[in-house]
Coordinates of C-alpha atoms in Angstrom, one line a residue:
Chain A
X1 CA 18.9 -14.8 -3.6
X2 CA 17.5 -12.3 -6.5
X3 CA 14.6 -15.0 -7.3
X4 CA 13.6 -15.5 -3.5
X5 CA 13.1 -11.8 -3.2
X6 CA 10.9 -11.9 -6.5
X7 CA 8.8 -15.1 -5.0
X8 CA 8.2 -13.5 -2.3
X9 CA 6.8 -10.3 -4.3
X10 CA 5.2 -12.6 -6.8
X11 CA 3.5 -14.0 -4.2
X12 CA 2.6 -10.6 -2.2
X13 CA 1.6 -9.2 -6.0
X14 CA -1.1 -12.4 -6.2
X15 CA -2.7 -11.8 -2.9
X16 CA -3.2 -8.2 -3.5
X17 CA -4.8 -9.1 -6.8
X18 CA -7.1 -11.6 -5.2
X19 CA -7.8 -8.9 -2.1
X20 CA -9.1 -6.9 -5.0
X21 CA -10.9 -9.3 -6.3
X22 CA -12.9 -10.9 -3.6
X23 CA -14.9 -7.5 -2.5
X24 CA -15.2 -6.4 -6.4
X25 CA -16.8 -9.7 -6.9
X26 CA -19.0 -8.9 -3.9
X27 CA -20.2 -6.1 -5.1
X28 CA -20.9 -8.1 -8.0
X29 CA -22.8 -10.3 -6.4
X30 CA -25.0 -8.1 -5.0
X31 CA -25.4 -6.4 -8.1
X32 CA -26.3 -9.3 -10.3
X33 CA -28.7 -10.4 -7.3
X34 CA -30.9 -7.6 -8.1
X35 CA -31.3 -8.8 -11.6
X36 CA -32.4 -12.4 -10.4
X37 CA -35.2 -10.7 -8.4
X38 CA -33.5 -11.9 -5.0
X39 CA -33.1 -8.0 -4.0
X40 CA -35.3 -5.4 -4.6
X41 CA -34.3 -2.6 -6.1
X42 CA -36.9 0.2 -6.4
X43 CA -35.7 3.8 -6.1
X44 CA -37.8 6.5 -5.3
X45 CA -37.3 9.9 -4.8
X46 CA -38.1 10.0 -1.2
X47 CA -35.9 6.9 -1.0
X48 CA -32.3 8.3 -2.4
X49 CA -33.1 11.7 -1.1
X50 CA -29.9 12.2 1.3
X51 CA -29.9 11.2 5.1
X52 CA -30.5 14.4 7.3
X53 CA -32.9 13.3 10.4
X54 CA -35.9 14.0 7.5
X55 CA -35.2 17.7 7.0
X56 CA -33.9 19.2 3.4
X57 CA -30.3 19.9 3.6
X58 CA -29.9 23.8 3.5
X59 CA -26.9 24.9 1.3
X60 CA -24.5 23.5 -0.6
X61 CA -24.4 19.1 -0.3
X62 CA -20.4 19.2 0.4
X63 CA -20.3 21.9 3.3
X64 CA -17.3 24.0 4.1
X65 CA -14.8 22.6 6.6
X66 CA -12.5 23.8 9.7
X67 CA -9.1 25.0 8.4
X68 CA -7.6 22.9 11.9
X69 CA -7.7 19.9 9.7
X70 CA -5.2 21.1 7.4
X71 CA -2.8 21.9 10.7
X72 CA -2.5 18.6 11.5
X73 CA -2.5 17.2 8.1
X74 CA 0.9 19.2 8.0
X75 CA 1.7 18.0 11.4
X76 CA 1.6 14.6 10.4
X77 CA 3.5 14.8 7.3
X78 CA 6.9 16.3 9.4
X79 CA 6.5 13.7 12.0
X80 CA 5.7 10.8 9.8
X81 CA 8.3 11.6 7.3
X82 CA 10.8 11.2 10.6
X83 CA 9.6 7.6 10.8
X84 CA 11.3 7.0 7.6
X85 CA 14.4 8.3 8.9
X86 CA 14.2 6.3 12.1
X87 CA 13.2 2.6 10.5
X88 CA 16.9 2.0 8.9
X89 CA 18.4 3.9 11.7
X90 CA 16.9 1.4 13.9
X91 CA 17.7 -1.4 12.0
X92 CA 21.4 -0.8 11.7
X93 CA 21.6 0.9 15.0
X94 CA 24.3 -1.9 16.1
X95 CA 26.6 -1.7 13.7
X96 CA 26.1 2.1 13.4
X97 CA 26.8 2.6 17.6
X98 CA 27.5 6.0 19.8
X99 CA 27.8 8.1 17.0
X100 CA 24.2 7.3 15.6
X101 CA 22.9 7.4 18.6
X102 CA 24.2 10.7 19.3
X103 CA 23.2 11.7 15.6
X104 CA 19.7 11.0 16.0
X105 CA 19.5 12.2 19.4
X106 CA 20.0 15.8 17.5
X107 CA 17.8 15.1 14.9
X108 CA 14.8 14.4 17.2
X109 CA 15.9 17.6 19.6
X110 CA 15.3 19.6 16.3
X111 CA 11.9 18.2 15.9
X112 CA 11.2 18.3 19.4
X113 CA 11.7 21.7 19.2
X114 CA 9.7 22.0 16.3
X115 CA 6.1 20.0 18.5
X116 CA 6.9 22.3 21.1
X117 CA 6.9 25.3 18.9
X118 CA 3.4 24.1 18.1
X119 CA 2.1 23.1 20.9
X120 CA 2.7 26.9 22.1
X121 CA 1.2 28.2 19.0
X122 CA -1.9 26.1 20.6
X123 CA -1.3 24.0 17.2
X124 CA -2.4 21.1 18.8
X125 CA -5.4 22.1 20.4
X126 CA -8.9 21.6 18.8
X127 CA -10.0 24.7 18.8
Chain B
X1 CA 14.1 -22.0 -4.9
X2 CA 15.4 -24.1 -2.3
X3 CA 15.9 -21.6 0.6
X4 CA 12.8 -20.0 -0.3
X5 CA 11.0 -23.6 0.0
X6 CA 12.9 -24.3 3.8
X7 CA 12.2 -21.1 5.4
X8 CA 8.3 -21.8 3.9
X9 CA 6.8 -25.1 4.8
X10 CA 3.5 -24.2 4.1
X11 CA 4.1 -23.1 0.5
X12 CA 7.1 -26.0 -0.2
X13 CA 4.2 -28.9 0.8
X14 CA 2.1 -27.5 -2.2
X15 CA 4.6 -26.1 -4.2
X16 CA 6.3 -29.8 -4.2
X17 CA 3.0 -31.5 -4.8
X18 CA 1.6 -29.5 -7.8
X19 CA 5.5 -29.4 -9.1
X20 CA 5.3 -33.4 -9.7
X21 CA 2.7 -33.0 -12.5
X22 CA 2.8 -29.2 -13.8
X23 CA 6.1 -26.9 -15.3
X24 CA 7.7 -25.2 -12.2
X25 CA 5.7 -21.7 -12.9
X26 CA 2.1 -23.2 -13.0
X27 CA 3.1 -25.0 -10.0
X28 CA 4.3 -21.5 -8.4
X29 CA 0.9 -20.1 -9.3
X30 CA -0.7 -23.3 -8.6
X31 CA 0.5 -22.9 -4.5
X32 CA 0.4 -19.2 -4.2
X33 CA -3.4 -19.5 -5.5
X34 CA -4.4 -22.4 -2.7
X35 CA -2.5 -20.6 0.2
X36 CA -4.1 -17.4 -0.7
X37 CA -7.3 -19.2 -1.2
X38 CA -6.9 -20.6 2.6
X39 CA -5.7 -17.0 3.9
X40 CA -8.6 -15.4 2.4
X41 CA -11.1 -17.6 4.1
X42 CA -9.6 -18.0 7.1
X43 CA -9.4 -14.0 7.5
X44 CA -13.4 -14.4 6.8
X45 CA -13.9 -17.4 9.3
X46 CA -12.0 -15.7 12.0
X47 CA -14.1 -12.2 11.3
X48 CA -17.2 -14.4 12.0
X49 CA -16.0 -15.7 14.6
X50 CA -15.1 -12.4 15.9
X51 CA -18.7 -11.2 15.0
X52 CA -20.7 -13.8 16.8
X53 CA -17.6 -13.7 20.1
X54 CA -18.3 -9.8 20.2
X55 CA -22.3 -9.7 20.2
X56 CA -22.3 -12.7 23.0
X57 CA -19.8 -10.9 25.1
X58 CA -21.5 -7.6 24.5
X59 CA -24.4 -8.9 25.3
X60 CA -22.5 -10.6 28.7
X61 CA -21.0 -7.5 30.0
X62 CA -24.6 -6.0 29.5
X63 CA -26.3 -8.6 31.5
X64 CA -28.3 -9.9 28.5
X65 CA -28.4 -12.8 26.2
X66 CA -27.4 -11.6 23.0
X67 CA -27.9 -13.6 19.6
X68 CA -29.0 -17.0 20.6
X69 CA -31.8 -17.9 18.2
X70 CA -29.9 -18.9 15.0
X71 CA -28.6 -22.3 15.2
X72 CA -26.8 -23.9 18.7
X73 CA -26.2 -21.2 20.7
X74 CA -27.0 -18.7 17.6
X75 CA -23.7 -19.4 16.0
X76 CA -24.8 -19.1 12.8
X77 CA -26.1 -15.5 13.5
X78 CA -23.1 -14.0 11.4
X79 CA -23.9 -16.4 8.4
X80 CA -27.7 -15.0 8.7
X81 CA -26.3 -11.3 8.8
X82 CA -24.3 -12.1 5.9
X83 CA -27.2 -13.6 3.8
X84 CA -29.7 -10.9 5.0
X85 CA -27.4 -7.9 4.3
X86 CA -26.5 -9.8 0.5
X87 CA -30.5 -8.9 -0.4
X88 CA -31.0 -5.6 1.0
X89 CA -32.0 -2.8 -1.4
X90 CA -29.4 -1.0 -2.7
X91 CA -29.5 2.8 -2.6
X92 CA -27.3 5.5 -4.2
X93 CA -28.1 8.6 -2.8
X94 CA -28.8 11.9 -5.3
X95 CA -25.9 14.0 -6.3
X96 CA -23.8 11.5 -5.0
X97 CA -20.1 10.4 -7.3
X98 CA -21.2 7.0 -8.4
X99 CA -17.7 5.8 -9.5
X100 CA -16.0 7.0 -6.1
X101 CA -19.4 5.7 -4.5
X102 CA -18.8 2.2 -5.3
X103 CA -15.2 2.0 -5.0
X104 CA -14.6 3.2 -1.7
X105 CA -15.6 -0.3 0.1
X106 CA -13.6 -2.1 -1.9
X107 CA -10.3 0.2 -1.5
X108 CA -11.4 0.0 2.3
X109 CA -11.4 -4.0 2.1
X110 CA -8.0 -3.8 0.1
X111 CA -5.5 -2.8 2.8
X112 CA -7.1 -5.1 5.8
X113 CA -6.3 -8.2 3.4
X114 CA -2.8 -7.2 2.2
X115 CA -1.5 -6.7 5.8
X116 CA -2.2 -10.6 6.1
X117 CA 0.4 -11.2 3.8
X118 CA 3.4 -10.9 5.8
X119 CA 1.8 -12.3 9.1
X120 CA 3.5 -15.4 10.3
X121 CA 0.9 -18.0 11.5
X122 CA 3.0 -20.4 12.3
X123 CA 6.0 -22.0 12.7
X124 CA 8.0 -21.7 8.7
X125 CA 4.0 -21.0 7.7
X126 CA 3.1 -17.9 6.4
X127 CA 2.9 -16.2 2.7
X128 CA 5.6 -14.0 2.1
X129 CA 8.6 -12.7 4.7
X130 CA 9.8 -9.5 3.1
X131 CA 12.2 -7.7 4.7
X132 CA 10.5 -4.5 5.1
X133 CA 7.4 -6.0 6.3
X134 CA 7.1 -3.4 9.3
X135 CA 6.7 -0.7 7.0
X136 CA 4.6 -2.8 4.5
X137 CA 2.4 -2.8 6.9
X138 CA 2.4 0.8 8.1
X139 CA 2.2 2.1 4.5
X140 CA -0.3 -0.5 3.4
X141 CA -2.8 0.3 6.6
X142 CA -2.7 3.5 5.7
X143 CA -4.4 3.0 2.3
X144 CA -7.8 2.8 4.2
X145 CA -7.8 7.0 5.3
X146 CA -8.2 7.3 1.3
X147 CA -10.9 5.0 0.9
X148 CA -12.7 6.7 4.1
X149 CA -12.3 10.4 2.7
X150 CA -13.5 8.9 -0.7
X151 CA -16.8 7.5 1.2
X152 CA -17.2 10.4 2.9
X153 CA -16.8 12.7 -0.2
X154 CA -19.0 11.0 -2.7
X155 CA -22.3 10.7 -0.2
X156 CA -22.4 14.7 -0.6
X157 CA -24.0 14.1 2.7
X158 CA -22.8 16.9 5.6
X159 CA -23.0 13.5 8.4
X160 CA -20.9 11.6 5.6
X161 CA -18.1 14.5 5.4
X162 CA -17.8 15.7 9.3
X163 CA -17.1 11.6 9.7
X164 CA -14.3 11.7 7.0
X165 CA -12.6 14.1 7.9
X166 CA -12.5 13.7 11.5
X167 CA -11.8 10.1 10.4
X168 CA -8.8 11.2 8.9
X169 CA -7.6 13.9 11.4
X170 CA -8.0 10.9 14.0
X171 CA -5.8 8.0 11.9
X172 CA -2.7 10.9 10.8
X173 CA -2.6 11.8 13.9
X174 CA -2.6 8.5 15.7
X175 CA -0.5 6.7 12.7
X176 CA 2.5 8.7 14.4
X177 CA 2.8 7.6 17.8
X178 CA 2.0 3.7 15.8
X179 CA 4.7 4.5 13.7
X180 CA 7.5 5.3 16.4
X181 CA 6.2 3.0 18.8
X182 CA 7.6 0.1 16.5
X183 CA 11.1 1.5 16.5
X184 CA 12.2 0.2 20.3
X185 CA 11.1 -3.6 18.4
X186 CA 13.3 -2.7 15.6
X187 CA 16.0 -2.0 17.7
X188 CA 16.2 -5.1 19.8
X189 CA 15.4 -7.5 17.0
X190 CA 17.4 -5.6 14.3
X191 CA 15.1 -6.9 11.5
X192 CA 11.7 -5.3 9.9
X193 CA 11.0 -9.0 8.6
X194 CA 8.0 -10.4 11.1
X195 CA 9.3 -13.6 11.0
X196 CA 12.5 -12.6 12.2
X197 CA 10.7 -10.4 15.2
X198 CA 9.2 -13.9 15.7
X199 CA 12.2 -16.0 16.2
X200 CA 14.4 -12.9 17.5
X201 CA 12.1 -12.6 20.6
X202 CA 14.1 -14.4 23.8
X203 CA 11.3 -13.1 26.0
X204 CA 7.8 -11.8 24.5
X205 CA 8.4 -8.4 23.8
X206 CA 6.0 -6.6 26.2
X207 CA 8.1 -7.2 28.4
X208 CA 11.0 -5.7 27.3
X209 CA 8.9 -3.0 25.7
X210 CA 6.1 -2.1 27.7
X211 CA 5.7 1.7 27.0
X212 CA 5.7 1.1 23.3
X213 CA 3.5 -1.9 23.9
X214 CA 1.1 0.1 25.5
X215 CA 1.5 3.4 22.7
X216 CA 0.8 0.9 19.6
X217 CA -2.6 -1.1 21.5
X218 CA -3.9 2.3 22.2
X219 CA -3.0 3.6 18.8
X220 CA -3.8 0.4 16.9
X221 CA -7.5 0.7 18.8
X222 CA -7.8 4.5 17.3
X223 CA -6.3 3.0 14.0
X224 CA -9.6 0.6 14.3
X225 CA -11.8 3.0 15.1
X226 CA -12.8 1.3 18.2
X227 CA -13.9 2.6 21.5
X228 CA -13.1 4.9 23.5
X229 CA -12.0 6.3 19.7
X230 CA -14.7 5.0 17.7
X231 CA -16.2 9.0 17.4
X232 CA -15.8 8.4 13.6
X233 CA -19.3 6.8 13.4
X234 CA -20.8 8.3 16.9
X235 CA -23.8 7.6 16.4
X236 CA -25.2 10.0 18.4
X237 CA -23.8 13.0 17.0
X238 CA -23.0 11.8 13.5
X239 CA -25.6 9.1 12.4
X240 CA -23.0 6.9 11.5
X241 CA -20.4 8.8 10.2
X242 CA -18.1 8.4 6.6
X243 CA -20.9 5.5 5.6
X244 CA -23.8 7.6 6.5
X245 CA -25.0 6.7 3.3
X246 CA -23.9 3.2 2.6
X247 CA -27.0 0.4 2.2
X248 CA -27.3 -3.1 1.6
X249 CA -23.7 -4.8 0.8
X250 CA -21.6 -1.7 0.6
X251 CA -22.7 -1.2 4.3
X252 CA -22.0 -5.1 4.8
X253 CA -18.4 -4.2 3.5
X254 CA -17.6 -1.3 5.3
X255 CA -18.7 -3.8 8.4
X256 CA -16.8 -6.9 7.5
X257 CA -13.5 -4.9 6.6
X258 CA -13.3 -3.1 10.1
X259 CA -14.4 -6.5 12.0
X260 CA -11.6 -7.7 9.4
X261 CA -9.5 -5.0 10.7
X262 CA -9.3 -5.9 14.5
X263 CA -8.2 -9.7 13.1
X264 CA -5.1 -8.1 11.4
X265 CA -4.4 -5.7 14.5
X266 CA -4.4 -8.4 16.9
X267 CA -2.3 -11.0 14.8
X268 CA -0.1 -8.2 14.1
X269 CA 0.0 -7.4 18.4
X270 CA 0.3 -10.9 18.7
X271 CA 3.3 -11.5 16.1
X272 CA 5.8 -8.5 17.3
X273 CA 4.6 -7.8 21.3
X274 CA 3.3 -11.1 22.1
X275 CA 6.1 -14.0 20.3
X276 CA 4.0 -14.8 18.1
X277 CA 3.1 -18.6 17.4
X278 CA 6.3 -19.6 20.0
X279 CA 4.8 -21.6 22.7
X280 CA 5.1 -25.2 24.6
X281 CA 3.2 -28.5 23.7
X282 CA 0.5 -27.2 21.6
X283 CA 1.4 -26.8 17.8
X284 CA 2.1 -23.5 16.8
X285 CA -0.8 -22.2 14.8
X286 CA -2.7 -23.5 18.0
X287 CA -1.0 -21.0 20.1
X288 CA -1.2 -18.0 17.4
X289 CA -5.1 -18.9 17.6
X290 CA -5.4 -18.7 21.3
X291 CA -2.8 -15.6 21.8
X292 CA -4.9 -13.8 19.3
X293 CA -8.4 -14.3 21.0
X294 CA -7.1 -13.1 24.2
X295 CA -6.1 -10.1 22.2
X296 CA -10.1 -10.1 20.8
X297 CA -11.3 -10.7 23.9
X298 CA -9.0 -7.9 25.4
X299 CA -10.3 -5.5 22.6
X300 CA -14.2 -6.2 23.4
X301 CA -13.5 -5.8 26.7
X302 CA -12.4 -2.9 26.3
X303 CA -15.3 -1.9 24.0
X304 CA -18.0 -3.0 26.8
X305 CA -15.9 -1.1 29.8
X306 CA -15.1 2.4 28.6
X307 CA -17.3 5.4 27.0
X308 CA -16.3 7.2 23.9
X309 CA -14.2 10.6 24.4
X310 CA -14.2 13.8 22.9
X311 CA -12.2 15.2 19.6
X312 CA -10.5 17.8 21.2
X313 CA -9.5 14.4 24.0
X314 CA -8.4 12.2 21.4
X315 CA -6.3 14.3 19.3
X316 CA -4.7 16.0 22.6
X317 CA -3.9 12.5 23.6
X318 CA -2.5 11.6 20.3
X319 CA -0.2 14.7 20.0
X320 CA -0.1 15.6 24.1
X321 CA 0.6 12.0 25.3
X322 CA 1.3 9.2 23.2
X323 CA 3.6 11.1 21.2
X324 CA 6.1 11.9 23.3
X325 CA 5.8 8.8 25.2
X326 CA 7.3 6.7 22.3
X327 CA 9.9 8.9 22.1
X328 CA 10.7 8.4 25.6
X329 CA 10.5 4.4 25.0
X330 CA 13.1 4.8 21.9
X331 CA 15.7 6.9 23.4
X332 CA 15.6 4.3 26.0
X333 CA 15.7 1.4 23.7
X334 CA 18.7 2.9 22.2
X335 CA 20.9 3.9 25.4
X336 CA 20.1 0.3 26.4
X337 CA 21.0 -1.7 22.8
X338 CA 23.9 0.9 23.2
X339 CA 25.1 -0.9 26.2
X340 CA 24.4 -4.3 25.6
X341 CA 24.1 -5.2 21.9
X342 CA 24.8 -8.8 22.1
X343 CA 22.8 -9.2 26.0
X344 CA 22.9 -11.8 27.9
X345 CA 20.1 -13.2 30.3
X346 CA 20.9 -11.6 33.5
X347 CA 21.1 -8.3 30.9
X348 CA 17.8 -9.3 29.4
X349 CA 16.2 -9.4 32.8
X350 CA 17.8 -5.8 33.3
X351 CA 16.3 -4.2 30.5
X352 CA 12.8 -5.5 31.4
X353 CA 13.2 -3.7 34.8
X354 CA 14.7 -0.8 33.9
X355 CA 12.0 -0.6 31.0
X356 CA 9.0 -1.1 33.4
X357 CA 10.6 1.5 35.7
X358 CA 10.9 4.0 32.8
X359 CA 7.4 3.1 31.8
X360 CA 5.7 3.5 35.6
X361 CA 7.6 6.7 35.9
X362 CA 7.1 8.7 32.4
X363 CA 3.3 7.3 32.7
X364 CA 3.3 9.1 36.3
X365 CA 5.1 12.2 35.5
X366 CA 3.2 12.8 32.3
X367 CA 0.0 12.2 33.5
X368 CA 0.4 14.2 36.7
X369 CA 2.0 16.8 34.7
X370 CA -0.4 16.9 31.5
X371 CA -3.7 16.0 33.8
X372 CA -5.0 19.9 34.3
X373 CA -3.9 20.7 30.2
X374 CA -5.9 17.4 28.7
X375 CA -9.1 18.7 31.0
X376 CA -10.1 21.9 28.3
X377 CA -12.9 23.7 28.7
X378 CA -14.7 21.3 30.6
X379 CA -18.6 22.4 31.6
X380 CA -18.5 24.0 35.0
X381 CA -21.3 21.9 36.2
X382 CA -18.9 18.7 35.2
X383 CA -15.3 20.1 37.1
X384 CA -16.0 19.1 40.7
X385 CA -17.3 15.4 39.3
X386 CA -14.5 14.5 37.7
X387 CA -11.9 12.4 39.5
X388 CA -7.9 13.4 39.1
X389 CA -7.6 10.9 35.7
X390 CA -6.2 12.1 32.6
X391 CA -8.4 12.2 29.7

């Protein structure tokens, strides 16, 4: 039982190795292509000047962003962070019956309470 | 390694053939190497196909011929992309972080390739069958928001940024509603393992689960960038968003892994909503194959019918709508596995209607409630134009 569950992991561990693989050596390729003389490869100035519809880009390259990002960035993490609560609740939610049911029904009302709160707070409005 | 070798046909066939000549563990490596080997290619054949499908149809729904000039019926257009895109120049713009620069397409081709792995393709054939692959998947897909914010970052280009991080604002917050939508499967099959949501479905599942159906397309589409979410690379206002800067074959990977992308999604729709490779007659990687280009087909469709929305739309609809939609479809999952946990067909056939009812009548009463609130600040010259539908 022990060694199928490593099998299957061994197996999961080589494909991911390989899914690393496969683009690396693609870039590779590319790469080495240049020194073939199958791709050009002549920089310029002009040519690795960054994109901005041909004007200079005034300021600072990395420009300042809107603080609403970081609002739902927290959103997300309370919500998401209930998924992991409701996976093996789901999972077991036969053997587990009424009471989990009514468990989780108070465990979502909390965080109901919680998207309302910030949906009133205009927390989910891109402002 | 027997019940291992039963459940897995595909990997017992090879594993029994190299076994004959080699010590056990070669022979492990040996099969693991050729089926991930045939995975590999086949995710790249079926991107092509996807590729050349999408421009013709495009080019359909747009009353034009799209590619037809490279080989019968310019089927080897996405071989000539591929070939061209190989030899293009390859630029690094100034001030840019080289390291991050380069490994940003290859982090964003990671996570399309590892969700393969727990795919199902056919009957007793696919790689591996954890038992968490559900959330293998989730966490895995949501490797590629890094890779994204790393692209954006290291192009110290303003375009570059603005598309990261609205990137990323628009996968968190559609990640959620994909997330919960998947908990009303979990509850009727009882198992994360795919190919258990395979063989546990007595009906396809969207029919039993149309609302959560509905919640993970439109948040898979978002998850894909596609339209009507594809505002991470508008075009218009953006350039071409997080890979503003990308040339040559770093642009050809960003390209491939999101063309990659709507493979997965689609053999992922097709495993859990849709039964999977379960069908009459026709062998069953036949029927995985055709369920999943109608999925395709469904997804270009959609691209060629319906313009791209706002931010403010998009994230209203992830938080506003979709949200609390799923949790609508899993309290009524539960109540109704409550009831029946061992159902029978006539309860079966119950559930379906009741969930369809549920599903007509939250879509109403949300969108008839919500309709006025997902309209913000809409230009006056635009308010009269508009027709009653939500955003």
């Amino acid at each position: 039982m022990l060694d199928d569950y490593f099998r299957q992991y061994g197996l999961v561990l080589i494909f991911s190795i390989v899914a690393l693989v496969v683009p690396a050596g693609m870039l590779l390729l590319s790469w080495a292509a240049q020194y073939i003389g199958a791709r050009p490869s002549k920089p310029s100035m002009v040519k690795s000047q960054i994109y901005e519809c041909g004007m200079e880009t005034i300021g600072g390259r990395w420009a300042r962003f809107n603080i609403r990002y970081y609002l739902f960035a927290i959103l997300f993490l309370v919500f998401d962070v209930e998924a992991v609560f409701l996976y093996p609740w789901a999972i077991h939610f036969r053997q587990l019956g009424l009471f989990a049911l009514v468990e989780m029904a108070v465990f979502i009302a909390i965080l109901t309470l919680g998207w309302v709160y910030a949906w009133r707070k205009r927390a989910l409005d891109w402002r | 390694m027997e019940s291992f070798l039963e459940r897995n046909s595909f990997f017992s066939h090879l594993y029994r053939f190299f076994d004959a000549a080699t010590p056990s563990w070669l022979a492990y490596l040996l099969a693991a190497s050729v089926i991930v080997f045939v995975l590999v290619n086949g995710l790249m054949l079926f991107t092509m196909a996807l590729i050349y499908m999408e421009r013709r149809l495009i080019g359909r729904f747009q009353v034009r011929l799209g590619p037809n000039r490279v080989g019968p019926f310019g089927l080897l257009q996405p071989v000539a992309d591929a070939i061209k895109i190989l030899f293009k120049e390859d630029l690094v713009p100034v001030g840019a972080d080289r390291i991050t620069f380069n490994l940003a397409p290859v982090l964003f081709i990671f996570p399309v390739f590892l969700s393969l792995a727990v795919v199902p393709f056919g009957e007793r054939y696919f790689l591996a069958d954890l038992n968490v692959a559900v959330l293998f998947i989730m966490g895995v897909s949501g490797l590629s928001t890094i890779a994204i914010l790393m692209a954006g970052w290291s192009s110290a280009n303003r375009y570059a940024m603005f598309g990261a991080v609205r990137a990323v604002a628009q996968l968190i917050s559609y990640e959620v509603p994909m997330v919960l939508s998947l908990v009303g499967v979990l509850l009727l099959v009882g198992s994360m393992s795919m190919v258990t949501i395979v063989e546990g479905q007595r009906l396809p599942l969207i029919l039993l689960q149309p609302l959560g159906f509905l919640v993970f397309f439109m948040a898979a589409l978002a998850e894909l960038n596609r339209t009507p979410f594809d505002l991470v690379e508008a075009e218009s206002e953006l350039v071409a968003g997080y890979h503003t800067e990308y040339s040559g074959m770093k642009f050809g990977m960003f390209m491939l892994a999101e063309f990659a992308a709507s493979v997965v999604s689609s053999a992922i729709i097709v495993t859990v909503f849709f039964k999977g490779w379960e069908g009459p007659l026709l062998p069953s990687h036949l029927w995985f194959v055709i369920k999943l280009f109608v999925v395709l087909f469904v997804l270009i469709w959609i691209r060629a019918t319906l313009p791209r929305l706002r931010i403010d739309q998009i994230m209203a609809f992830a938080w506003k709508v979709l949200f609390p939609l799923s949790l609508v479809n899993i309290a009524a999952t539960a109540v109704e596995v409550l009831l029946w946990p061992q159902p029978t067909t006539a309860q079966i056939w119950a559930m379906v209607g009741i969930n369809w009812g549920v599903t007509f009548v939250s879509l109403a009463l949300w969108s008839w409630l919500m309709g006025p609130t997902l309209r913000p600040n809409m230009p006056q010259l635009l308010r009269g134009a508009t027709t009653g539908k939500a955003a």
